[in-house]
Coordinates of C-alpha atoms in Angstrom, one line a residue:
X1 CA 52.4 3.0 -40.4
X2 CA 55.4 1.1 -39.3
X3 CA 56.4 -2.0 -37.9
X4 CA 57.7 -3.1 -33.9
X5 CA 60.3 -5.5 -33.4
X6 CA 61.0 -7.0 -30.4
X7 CA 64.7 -8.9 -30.1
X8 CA 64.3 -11.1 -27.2
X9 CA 67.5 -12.9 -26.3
X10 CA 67.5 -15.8 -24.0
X11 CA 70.8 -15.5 -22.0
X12 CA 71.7 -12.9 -19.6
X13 CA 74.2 -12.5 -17.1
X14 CA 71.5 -11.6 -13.9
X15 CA 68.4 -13.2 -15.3
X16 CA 68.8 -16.3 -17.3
X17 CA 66.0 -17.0 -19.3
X18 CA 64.6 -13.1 -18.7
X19 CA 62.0 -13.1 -21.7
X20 CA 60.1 -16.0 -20.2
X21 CA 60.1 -14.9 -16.9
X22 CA 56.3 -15.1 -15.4
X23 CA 54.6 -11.8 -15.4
X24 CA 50.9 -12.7 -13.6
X25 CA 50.7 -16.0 -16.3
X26 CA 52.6 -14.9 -19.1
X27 CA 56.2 -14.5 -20.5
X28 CA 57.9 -11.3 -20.4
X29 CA 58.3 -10.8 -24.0
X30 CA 54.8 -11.8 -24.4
X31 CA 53.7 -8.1 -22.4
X32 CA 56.4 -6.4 -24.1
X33 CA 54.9 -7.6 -27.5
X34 CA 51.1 -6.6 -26.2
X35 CA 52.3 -3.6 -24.9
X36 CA 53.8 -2.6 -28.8
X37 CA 50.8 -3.8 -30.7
X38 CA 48.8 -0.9 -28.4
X39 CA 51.2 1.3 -30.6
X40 CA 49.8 2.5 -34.4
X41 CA 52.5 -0.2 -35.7
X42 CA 50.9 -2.8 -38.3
X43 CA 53.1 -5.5 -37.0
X44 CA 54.7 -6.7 -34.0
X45 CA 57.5 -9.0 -35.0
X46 CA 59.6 -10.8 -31.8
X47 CA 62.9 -12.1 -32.8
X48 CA 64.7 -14.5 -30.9
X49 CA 67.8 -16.7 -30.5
X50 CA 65.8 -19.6 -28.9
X51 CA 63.3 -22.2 -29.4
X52 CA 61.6 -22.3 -26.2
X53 CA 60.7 -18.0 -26.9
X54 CA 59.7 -18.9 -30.0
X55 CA 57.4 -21.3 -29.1
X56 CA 55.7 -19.4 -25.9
X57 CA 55.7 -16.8 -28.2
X58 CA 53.5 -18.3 -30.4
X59 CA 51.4 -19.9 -28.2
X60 CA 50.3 -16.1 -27.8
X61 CA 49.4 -16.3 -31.4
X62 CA 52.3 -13.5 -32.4
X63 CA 54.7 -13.4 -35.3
X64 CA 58.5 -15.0 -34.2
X65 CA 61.2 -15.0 -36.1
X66 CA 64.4 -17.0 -35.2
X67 CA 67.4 -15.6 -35.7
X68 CA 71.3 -16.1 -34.9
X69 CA 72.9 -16.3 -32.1
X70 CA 75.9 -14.7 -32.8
X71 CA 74.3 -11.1 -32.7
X72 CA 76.4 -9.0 -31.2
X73 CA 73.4 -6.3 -30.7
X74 CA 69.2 -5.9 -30.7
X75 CA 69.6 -3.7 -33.9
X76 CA 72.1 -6.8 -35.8
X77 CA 69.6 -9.2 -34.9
X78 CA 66.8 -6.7 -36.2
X79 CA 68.6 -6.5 -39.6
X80 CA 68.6 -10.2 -40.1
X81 CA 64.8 -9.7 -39.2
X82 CA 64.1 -7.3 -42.2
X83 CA 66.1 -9.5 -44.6
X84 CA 63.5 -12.6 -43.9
X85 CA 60.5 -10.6 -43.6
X86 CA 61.4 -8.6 -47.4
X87 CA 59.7 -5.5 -46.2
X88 CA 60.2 -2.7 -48.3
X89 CA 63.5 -0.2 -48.0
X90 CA 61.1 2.6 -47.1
X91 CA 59.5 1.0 -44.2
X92 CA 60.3 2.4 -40.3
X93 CA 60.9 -0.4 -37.6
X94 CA 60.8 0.2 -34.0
X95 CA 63.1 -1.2 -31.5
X96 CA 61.7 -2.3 -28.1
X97 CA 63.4 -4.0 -25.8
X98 CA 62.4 -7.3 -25.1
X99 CA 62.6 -6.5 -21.2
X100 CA 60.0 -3.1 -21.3
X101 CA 57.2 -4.7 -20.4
X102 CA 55.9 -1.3 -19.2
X103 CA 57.1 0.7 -22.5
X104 CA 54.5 3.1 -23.4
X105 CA 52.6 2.8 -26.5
X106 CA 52.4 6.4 -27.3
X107 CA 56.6 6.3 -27.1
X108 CA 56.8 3.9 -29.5
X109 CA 54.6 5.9 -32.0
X110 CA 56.5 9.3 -31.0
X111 CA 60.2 7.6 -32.0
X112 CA 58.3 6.3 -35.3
X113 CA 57.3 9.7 -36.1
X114 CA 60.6 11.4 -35.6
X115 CA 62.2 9.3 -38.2
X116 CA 58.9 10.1 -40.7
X117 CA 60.2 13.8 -40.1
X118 CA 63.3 13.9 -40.7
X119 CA 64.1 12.3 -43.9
X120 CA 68.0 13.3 -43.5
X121 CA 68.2 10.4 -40.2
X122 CA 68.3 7.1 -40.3
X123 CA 67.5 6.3 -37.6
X124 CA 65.7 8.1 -34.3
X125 CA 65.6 7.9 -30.7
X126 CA 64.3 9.2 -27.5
X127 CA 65.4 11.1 -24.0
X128 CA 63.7 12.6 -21.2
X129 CA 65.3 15.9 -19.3
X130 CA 67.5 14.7 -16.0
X131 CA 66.2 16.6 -12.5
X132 CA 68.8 14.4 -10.5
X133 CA 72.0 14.9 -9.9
X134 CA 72.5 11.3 -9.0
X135 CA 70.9 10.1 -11.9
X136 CA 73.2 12.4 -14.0
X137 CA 76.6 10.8 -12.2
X138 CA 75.2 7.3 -12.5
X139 CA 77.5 5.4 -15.4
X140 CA 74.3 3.2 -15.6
X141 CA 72.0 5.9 -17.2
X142 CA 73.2 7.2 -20.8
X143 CA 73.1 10.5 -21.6
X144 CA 72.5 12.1 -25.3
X145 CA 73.4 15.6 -26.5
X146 CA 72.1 16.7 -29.8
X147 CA 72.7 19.7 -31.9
X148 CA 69.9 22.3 -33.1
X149 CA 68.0 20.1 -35.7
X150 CA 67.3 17.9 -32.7
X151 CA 70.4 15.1 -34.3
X152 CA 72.7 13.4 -31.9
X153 CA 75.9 14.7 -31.5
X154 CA 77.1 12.0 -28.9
X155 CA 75.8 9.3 -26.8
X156 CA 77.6 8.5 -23.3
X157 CA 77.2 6.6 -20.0
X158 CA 79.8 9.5 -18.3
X159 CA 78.0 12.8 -17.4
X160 CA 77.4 15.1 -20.3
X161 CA 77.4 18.1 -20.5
X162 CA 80.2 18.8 -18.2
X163 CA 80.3 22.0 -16.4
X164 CA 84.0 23.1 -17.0
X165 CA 84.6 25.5 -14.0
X166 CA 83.3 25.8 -10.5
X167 CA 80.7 28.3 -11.2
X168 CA 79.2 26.5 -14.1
X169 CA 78.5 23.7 -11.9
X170 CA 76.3 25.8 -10.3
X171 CA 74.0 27.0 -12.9
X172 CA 71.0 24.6 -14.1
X173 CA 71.8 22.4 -16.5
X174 CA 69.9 20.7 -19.0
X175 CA 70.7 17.1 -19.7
X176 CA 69.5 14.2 -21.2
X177 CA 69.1 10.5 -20.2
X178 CA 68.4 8.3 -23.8
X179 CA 65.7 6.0 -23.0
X180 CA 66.7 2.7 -25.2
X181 CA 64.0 2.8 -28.1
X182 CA 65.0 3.1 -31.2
X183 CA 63.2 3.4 -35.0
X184 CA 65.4 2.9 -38.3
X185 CA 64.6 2.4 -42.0
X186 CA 65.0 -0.7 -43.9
X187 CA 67.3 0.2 -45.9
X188 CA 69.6 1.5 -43.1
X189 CA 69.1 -1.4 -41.3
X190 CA 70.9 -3.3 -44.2
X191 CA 73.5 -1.6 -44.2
X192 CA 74.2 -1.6 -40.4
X193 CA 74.9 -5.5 -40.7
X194 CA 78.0 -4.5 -42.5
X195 CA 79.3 -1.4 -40.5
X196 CA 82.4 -2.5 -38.6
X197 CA 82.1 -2.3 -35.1
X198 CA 83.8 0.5 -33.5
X199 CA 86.3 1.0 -30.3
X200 CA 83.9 3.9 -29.1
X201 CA 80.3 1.3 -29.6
X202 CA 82.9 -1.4 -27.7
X203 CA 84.3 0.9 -24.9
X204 CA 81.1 2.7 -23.6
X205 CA 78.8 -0.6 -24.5
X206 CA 76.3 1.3 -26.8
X207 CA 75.8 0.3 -30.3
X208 CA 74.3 3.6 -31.4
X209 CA 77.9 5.0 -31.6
X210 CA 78.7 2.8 -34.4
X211 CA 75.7 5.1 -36.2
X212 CA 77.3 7.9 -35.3
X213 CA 81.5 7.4 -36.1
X214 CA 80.2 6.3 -39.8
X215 CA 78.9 9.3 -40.1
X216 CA 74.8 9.1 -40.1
X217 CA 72.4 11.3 -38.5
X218 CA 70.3 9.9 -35.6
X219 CA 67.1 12.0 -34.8
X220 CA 66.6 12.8 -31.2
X221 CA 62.7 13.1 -29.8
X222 CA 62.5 15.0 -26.2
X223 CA 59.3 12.9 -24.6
X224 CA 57.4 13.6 -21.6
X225 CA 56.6 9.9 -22.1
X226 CA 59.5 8.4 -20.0
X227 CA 59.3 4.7 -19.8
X228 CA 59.0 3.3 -16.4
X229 CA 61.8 1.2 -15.6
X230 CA 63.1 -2.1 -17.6
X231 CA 63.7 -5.8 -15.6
X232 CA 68.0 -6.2 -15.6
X233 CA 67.6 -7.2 -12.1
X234 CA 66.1 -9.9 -9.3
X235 CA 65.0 -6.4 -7.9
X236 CA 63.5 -5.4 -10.8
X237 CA 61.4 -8.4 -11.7
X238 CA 59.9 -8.2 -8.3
X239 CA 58.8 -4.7 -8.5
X240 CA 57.3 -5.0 -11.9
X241 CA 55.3 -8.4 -11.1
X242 CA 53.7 -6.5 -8.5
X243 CA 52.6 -3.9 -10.7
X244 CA 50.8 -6.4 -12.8
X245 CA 49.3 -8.2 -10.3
X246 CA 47.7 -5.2 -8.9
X247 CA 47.0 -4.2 -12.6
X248 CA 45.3 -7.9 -13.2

């Protein structure tokens, strides 16, 4: 068993306000938080910077906990989360993001049960193989590369692997895109409050390299679950309010 928590910040740059937008009569984050209790997780926890989230949330009759504003990440907020709820050091949390409203259950129980396995991470995470050469170039979709206990060695919006010479380039490759779900233990997450941010976590914008430059393992699950895409844009929104419209 394991818990899901859902850190659903109110500001953002494109979509102010982007956990209460209307998805066919109900918040955003409201979805994302139905869409995690279809997971095997005993709790669904969303945490927030904001009172009108917490109260909508609510109003949905599921758990909210308000938090700082100051986070400078999901997973800092999600620490602060674990210290008011007390759960035990042993217990496994699940990140989703607050704008999946699409995430796939059966994701969220996969990354859960990659941590259960590996009892050397702290923390696990998710990819999906790349097909696309565009989507491999694109600075917008992170790759991962791992080593062959399925840990991460390095997480990075440039393209990785890089084919070296001419002729490498082209071979197949095999790369990764990291889909942006994460599961840690308690007792990791307290410590992560306290790890200093670093210039690699700053520079490429991805807080799972702070994990990795302190030296802890982060287990990597290949999924054939692949979540469809989150709302960071106008364009976005549109496309996924039509999905739940026809879905309603």
């Amino acid at each position: 068993m394991f818990k899901v928590v859902v850190p659903a910040r109110f500001a953002s740059t494109r979509l102010p306000g982007k956990p209460l937008l209307d998805l066919a009569g109900k918040p955003m984050v409201v979805r994302v938080a139905e869409q995690a209790a279809k997971s095997l997780a005993n709790q669904v926890v969303v945490a927030t910077d904001h009172a009108q989230i917490l109260q909508a949330v609510a109003q949905h009759q599921i758990t909210a906990v308000m938090t700082r504003a100051d986070h400078i990440s999901g997973t800092d907020r999600i620490a602060e989360v674990v210290q008011t709820m007390q759960w035990p050091d042993d217990t496994i949390v699940v990140n989703v993001q607050g704008d999946e409203p699409l995430i796939d259950p059966v994701l969220i129980n996969e990354v859960a049960q990659t941590l259960a396995n590996d009892e050397q991470a702290v923390m696990s995470t998710a990819c999906h193989a790349i097909h696309d050469e565009t989507v491999f170039t694109n600075p917008n979709v992170v790759k991962v590369v791992f080593n062959a206990k399925q840990r991460a060695l390095y997480f990075s919006r440039a393209a990785i692997p890089f084919a070296r010479d001419t002729a490498d380039r082209q071979q197949p490759l095999t790369a990764y895109r990291h889909i942006g779900i994460y599961a840690y233990r308690v007792s990791f997450l307290k410590q992560y409050a306290s790890l200093p941010v670093t210039t690699l976590e700053s520079i490429e914008s991805l807080e799972q390299l702070r994990v990795l430059y302190h030296g802890y393992q982060i287990a990597v699950s290949v999924t054939d679950h692949a979540p469809a895409s989150g709302v960071d844009t106008p364009e976005d929104l549109a496309a996924v309010r039509q999905i739940f419209a026809s879905n309603d």
